mmCIF file of C-alpha atoms in Angstrom:
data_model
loop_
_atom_site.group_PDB
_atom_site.id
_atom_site.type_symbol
_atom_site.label_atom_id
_atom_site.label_comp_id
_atom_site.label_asym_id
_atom_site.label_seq_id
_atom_site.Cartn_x
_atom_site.Cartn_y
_atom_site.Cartn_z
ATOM 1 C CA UNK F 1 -23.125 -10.300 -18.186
ATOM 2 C CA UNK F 2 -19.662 -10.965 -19.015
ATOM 3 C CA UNK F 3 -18.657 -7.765 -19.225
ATOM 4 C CA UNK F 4 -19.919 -6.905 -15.726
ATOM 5 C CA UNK F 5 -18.293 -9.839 -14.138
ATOM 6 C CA UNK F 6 -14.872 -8.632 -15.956
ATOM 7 C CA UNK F 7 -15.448 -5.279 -14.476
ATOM 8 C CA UNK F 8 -16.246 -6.644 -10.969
ATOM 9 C CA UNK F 9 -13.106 -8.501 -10.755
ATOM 10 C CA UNK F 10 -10.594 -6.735 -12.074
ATOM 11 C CA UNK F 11 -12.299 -3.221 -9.871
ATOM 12 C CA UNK F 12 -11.828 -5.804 -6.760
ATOM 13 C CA UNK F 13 -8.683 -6.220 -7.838
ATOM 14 C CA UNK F 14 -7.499 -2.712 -8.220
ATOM 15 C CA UNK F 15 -9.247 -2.257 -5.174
ATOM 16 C CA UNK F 16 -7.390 -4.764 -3.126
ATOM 17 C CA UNK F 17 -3.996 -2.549 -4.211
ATOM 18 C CA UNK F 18 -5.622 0.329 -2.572
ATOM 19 C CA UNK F 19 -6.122 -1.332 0.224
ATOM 20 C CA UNK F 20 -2.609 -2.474 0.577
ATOM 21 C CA UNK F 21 -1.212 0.684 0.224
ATOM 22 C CA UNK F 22 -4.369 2.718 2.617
ATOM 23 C CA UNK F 23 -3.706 -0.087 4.886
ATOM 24 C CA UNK F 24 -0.294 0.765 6.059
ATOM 25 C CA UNK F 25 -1.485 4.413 5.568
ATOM 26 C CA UNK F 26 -4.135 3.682 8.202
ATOM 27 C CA UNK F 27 -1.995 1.731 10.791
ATOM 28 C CA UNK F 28 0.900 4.276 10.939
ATOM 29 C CA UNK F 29 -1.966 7.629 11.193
ATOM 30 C CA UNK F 30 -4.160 5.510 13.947
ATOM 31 C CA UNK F 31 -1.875 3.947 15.615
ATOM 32 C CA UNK F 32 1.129 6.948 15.815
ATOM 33 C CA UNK F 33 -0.954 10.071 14.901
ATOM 34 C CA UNK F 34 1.249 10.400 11.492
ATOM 35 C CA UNK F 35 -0.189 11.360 8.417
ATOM 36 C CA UNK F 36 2.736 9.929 6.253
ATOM 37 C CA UNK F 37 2.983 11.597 2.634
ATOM 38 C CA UNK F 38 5.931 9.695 2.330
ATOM 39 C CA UNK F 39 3.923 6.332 1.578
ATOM 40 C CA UNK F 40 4.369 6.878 -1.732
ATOM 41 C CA UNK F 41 8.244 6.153 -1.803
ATOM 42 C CA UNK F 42 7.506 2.909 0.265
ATOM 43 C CA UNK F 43 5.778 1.408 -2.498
ATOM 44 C CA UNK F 44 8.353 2.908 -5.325
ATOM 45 C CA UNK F 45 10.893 0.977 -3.340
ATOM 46 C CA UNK F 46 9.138 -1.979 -2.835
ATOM 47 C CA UNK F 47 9.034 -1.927 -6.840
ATOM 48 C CA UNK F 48 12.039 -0.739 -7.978
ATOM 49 C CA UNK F 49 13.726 -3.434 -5.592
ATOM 50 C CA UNK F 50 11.879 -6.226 -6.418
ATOM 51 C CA UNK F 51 12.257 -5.184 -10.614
ATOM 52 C CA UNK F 52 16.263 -4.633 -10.263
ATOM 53 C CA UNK F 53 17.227 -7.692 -8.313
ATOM 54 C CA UNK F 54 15.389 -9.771 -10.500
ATOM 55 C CA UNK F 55 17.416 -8.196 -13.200
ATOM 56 C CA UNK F 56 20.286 -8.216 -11.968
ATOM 57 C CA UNK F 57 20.221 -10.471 -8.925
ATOM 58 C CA UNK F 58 18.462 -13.585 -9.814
ATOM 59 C CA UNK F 59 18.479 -13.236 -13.819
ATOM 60 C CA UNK F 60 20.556 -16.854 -13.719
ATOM 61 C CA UNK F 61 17.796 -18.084 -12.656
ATOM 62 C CA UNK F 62 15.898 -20.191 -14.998
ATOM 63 C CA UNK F 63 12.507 -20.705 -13.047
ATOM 64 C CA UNK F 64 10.709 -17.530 -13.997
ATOM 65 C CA UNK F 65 8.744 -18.226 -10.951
ATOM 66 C CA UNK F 66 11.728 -18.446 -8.475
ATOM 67 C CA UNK F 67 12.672 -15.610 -10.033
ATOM 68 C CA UNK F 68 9.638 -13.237 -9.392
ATOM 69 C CA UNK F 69 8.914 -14.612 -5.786
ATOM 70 C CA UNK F 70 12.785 -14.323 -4.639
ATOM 71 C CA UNK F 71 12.994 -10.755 -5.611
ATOM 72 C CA UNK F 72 9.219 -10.256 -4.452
ATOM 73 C CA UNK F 73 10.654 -11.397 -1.219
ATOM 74 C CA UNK F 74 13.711 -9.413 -1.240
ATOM 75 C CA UNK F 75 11.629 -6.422 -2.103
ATOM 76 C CA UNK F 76 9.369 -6.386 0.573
ATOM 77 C CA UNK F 77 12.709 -6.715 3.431
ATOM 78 C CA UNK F 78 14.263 -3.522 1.585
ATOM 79 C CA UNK F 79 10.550 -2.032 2.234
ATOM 80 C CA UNK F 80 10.608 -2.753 5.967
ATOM 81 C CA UNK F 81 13.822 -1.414 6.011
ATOM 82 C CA UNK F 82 13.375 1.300 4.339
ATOM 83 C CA UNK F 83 10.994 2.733 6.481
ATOM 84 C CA UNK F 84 12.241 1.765 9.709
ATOM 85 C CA UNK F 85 14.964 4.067 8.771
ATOM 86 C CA UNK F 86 13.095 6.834 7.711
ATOM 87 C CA UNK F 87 11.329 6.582 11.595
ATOM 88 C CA UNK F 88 13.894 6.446 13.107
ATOM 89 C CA UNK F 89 16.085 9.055 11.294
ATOM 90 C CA UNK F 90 13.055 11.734 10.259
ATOM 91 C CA UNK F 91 9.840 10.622 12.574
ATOM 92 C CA UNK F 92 10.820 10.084 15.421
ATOM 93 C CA UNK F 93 12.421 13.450 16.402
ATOM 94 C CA UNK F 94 8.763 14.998 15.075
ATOM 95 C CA UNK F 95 6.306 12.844 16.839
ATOM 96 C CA UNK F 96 4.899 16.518 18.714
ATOM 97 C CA UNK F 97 5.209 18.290 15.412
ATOM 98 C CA UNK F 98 2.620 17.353 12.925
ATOM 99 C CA UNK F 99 3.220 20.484 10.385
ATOM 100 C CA UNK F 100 6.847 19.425 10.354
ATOM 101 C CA UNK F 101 6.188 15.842 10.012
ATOM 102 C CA UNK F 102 3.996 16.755 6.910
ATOM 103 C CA UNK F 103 6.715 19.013 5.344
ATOM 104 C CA UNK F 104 9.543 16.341 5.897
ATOM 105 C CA UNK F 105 7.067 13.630 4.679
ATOM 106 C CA UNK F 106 6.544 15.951 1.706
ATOM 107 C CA UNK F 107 10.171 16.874 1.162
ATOM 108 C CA UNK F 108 11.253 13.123 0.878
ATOM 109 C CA UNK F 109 8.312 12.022 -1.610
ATOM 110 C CA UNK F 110 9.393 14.751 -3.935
ATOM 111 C CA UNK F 111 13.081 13.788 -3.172
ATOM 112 C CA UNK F 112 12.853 10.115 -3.561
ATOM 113 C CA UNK F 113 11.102 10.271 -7.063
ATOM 114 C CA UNK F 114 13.949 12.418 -7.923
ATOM 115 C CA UNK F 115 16.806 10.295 -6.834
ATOM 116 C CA UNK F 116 14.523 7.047 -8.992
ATOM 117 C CA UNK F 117 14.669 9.044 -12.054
ATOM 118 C CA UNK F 118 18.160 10.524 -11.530
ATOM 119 C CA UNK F 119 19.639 6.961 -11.425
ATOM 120 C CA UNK F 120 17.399 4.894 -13.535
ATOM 121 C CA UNK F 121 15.882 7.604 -15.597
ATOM 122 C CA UNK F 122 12.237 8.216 -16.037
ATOM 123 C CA UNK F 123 11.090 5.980 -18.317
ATOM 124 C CA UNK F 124 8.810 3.195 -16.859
ATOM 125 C CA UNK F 125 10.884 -0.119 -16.404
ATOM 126 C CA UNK F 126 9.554 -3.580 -17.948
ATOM 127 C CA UNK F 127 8.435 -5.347 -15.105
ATOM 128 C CA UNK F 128 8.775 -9.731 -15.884
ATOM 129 C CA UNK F 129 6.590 -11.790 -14.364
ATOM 130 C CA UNK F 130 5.703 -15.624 -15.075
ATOM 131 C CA UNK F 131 3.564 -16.101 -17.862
ATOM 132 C CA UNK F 132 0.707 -17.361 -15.871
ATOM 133 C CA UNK F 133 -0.012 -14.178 -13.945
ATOM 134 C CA UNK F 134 -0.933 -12.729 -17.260
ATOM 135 C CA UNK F 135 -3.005 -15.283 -18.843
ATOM 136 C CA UNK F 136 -6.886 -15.450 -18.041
ATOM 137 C CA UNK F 137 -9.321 -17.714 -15.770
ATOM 138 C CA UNK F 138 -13.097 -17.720 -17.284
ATOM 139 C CA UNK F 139 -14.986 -16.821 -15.348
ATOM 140 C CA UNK F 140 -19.162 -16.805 -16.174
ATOM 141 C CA UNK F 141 -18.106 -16.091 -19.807
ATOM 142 C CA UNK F 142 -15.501 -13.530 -18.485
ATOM 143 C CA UNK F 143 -12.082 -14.328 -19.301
ATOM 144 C CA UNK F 144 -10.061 -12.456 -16.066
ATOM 145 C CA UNK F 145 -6.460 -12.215 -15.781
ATOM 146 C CA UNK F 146 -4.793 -14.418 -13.227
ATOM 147 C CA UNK F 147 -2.343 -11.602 -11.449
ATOM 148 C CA UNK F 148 -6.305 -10.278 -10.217
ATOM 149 C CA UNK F 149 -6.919 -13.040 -8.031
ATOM 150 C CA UNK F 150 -2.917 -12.731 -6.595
ATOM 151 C CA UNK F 151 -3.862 -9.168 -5.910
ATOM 152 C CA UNK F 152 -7.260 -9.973 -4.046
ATOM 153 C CA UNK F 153 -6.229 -12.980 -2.517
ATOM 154 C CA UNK F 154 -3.021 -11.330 -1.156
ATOM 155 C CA UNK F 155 -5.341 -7.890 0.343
ATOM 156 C CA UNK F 156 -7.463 -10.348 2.321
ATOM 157 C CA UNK F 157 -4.257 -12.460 3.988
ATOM 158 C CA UNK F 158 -2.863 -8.656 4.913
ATOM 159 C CA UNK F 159 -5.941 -7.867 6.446
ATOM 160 C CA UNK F 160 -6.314 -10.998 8.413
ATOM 161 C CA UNK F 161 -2.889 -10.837 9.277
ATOM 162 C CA UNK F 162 -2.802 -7.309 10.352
ATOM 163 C CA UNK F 163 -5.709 -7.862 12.646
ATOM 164 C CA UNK F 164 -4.083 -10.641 14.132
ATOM 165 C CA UNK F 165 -1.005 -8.772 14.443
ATOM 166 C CA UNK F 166 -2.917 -5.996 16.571
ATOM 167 C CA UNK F 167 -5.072 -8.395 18.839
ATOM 168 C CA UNK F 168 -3.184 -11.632 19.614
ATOM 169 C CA UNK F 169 0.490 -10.804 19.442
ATOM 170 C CA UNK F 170 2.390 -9.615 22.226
ATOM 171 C CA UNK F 171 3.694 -6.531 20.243
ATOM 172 C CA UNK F 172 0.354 -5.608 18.682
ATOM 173 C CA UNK F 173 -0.968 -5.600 22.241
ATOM 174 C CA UNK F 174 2.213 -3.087 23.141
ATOM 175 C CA UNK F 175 1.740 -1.203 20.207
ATOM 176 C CA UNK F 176 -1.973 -0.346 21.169
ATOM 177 C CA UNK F 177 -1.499 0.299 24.932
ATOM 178 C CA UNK F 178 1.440 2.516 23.609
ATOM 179 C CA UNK F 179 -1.120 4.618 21.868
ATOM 180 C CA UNK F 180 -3.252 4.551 24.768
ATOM 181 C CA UNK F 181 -0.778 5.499 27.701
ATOM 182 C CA UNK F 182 2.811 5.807 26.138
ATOM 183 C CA UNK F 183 3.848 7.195 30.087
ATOM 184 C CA UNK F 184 2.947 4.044 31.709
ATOM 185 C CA UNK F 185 4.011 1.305 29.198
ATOM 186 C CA UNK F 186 7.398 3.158 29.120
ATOM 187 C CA UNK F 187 7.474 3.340 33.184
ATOM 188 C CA UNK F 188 6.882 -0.484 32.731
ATOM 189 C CA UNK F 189 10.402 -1.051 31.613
ATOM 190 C CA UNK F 190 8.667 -1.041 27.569
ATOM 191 C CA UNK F 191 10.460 0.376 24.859
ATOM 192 C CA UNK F 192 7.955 1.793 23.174
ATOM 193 C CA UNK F 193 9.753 3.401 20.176
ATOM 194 C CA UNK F 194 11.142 0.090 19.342
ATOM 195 C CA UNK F 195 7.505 -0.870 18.605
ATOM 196 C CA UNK F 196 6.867 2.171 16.284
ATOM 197 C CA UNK F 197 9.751 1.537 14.844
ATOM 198 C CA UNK F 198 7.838 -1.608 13.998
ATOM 199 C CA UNK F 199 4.670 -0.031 13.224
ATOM 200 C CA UNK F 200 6.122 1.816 10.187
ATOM 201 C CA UNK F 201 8.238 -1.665 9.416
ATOM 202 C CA UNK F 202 4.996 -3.231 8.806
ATOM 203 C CA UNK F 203 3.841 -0.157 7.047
ATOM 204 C CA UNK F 204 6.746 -0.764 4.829
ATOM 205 C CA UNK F 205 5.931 -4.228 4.336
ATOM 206 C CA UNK F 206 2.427 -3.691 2.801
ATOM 207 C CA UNK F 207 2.998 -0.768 0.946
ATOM 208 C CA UNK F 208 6.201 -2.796 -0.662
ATOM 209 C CA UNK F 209 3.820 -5.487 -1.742
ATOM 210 C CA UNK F 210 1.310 -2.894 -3.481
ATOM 211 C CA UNK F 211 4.467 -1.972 -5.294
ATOM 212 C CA UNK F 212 5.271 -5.694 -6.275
ATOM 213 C CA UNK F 213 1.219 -5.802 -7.156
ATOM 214 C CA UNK F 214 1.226 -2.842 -9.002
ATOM 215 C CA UNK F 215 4.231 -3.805 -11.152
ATOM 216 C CA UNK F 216 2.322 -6.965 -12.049
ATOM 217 C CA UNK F 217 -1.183 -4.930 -13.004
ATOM 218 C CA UNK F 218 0.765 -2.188 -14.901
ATOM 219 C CA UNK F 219 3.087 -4.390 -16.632
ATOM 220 C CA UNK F 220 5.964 -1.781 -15.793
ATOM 221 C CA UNK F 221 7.474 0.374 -12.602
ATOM 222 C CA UNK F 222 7.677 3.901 -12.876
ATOM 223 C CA UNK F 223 9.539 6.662 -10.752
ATOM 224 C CA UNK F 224 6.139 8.512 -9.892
ATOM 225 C CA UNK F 225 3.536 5.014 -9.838
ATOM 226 C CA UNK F 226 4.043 5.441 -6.094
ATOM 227 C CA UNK F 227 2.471 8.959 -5.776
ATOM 228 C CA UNK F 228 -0.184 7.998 -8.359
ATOM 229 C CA UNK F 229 -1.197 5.018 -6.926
ATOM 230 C CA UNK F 230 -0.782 7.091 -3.111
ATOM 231 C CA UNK F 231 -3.323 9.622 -3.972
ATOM 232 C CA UNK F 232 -6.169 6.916 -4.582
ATOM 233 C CA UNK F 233 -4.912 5.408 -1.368
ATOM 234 C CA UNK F 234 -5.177 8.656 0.512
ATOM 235 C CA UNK F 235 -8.694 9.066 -0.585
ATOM 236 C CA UNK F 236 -9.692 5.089 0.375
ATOM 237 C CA UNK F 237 -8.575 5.769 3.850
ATOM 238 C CA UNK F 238 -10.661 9.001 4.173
ATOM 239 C CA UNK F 239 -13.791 7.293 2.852
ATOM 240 C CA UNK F 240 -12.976 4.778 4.730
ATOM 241 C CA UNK F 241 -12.316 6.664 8.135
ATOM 242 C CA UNK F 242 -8.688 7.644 8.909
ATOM 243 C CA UNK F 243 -7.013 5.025 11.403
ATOM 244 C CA UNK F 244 -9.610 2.031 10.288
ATOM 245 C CA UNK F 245 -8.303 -1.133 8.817
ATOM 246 C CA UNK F 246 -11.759 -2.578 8.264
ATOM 247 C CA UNK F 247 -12.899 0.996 6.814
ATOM 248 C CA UNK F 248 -10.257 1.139 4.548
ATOM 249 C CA UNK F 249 -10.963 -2.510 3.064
ATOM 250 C CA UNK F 250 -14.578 -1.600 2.167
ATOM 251 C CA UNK F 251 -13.997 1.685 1.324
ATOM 252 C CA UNK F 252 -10.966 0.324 -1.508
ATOM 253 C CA UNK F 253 -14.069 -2.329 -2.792
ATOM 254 C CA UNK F 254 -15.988 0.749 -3.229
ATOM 255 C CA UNK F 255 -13.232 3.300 -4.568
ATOM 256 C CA UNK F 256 -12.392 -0.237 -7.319
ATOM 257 C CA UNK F 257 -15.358 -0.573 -8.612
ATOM 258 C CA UNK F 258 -16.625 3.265 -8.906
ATOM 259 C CA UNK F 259 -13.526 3.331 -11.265
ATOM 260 C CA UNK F 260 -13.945 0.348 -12.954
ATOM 261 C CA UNK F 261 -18.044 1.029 -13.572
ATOM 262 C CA UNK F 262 -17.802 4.661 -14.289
ATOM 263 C CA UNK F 263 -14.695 4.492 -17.025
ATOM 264 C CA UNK F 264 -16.274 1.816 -19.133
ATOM 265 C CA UNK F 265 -20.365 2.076 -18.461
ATOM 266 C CA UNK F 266 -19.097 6.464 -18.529
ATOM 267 C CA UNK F 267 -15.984 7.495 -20.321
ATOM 268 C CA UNK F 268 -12.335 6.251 -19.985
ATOM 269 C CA UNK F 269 -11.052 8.684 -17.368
ATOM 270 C CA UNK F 270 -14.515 10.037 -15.478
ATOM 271 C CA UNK F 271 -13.535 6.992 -13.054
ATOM 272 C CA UNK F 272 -11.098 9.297 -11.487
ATOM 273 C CA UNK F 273 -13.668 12.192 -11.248
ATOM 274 C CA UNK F 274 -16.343 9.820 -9.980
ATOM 275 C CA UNK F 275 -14.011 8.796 -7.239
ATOM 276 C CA UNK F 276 -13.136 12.078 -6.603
ATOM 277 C CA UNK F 277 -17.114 12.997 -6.320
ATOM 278 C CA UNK F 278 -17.992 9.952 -4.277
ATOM 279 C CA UNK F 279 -15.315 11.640 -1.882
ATOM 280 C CA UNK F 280 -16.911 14.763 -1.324
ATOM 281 C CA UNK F 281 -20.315 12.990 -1.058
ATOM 282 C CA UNK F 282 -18.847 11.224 2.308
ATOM 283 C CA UNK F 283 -17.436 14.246 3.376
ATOM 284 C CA UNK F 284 -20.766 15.778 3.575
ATOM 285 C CA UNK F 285 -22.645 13.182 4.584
ATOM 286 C CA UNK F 286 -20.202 11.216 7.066
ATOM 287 C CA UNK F 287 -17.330 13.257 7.439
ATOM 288 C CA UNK F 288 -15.301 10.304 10.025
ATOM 289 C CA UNK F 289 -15.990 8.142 6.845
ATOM 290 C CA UNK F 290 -18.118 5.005 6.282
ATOM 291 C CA UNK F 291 -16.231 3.170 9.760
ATOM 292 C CA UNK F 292 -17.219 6.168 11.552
ATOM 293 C CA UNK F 293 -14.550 6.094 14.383
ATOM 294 C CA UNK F 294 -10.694 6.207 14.795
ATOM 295 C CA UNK F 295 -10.527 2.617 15.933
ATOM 296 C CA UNK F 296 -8.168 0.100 13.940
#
């Protein structure tokens, strides 16, 4: 029994960094149209930021805790940044031209995890986190590490507050009838591109804090954990049904725990394949995915 509950947490856990990462997948494709291959480098950012300021930023500090959420903080701005620039400098001139958006969203995943190994080589990085986040609650005879409730805990705040963002916010209301009529919020005197501009800020955002998350589970960052961790991502928000928050959530429970059950109850590494399987098995059967619509 303890094993199970072990295997139910931690798959909820892995889960919930799906879901931040399919999450801002999901926002920027339903909201903007743009499948965005370049997710990948938002989270290696969002990582690499957060693991060389607290090197070499806030190492003085002696509060290991400080420490981790100060550059965790500072990671997630250079996130939002990050891809606000690359809509505004690369998206936004392709909104009418999906094959080139997918090339140049290609191009700069490929590029990126270049550039990470070109300056910091491509050896995974020691990621240092406080103590606690790596010690264990028991849990029904299950002793669970701590950094699994962070992760799950911090997936459900994102997808309250993204679903607040959307409905009661005066740019989440712009941003949607943007999508609906772009013509006659702009003849409204509404810059809309200002609030896709946002759209992929808040993108950035989430898939920065899979990248802080995914430091903490792995214990390291790596140049290419961003396109590793993408491809599960990509594959949540298709189960899930491409342009659904809500889809994506459940789908990333599901996607967890197929991995988790299938590599230990299985054989290490036929989690992947089972993923991969429960993929096509949606395809065939529901091929919008489990939210069966666009909606967010």
């Amino acid at each position: 029994m303890s094993t199970f509950v072990l295997l139910s947490i931690t798959g909820l856990g892995l889960g919930a960094m799906y879901f931040l990462i399919a999450s801002g997948l999901s926002l920027i494709y339903g909201l903007m149209g743009v499948l965005n291959f370049a997710h990948g480098a938002f989270i290696t950012v969002g990582a690499y930021a957060s693991w060389w300021t607290s090197t070499h930023v806030f190492d003085g500090i002696g509060s290991l805790l400080l420490r981790f959420l100060l550059s965790a903080l500072l990671g997630l701005v250079i996130g939002a940044l990050f891809a606000a620039l690359v809509e505004l400098i690369l998206i936004r001139p392709l909104y009418t031209r999906h094959i080139e958006q997918v090339l140049v969203t290609v191009g700069l995943s490929l590029a990126f995890v270049a550039l990470v190994e070109g300056i910091w080589g491509p050896d995974p990085k020691e990621y240092v986190v406080p103590p606690w986040l790596h010690r264990t609650t028991t849990v029904a005879g299950a002793h669970v590490p701590n950094d699994r409730w962070v992760e799950i805990g911090t997936a459900g705040v994102v997808l309250v507050l993204l679903q607040l963002f959307l409905r009661r916010t005066r740019y989440g209301l712009i941003i949607r009838a943007g999508v609906e009529n772009r013509a006659m919020v702009t003849a409204l005197g509404i810059d809309v591109r200002k609030a896709f501009t946002l759209v992929f800020a808040v993108g950035g955002v989430a898939a920065a804090v899979a990248g802080v998350l995914s430091g903490v589970y792995f214990n390291v960052v790596s140049p290419s954990q961003g396109v590793t961790l993408l491809i599960f991502a990509f594959i949540v928000v298709v189960i899930g049904g491409l342009g659904s928050i809500g889809g994506s959530a459940v789908a990333a429970v599901v996607v967890g725990l197929t991995q988790q059950y299938a590599n230990y109850y299985a054989s290490s590494g036929i989690g992947d394949m089972a993923v991969v399987l429960l993929l096509g098995l949606v395809l065939l059967a529901r091929p919008r995915g489990l939210a069966g619509a666009f909606a967010t």
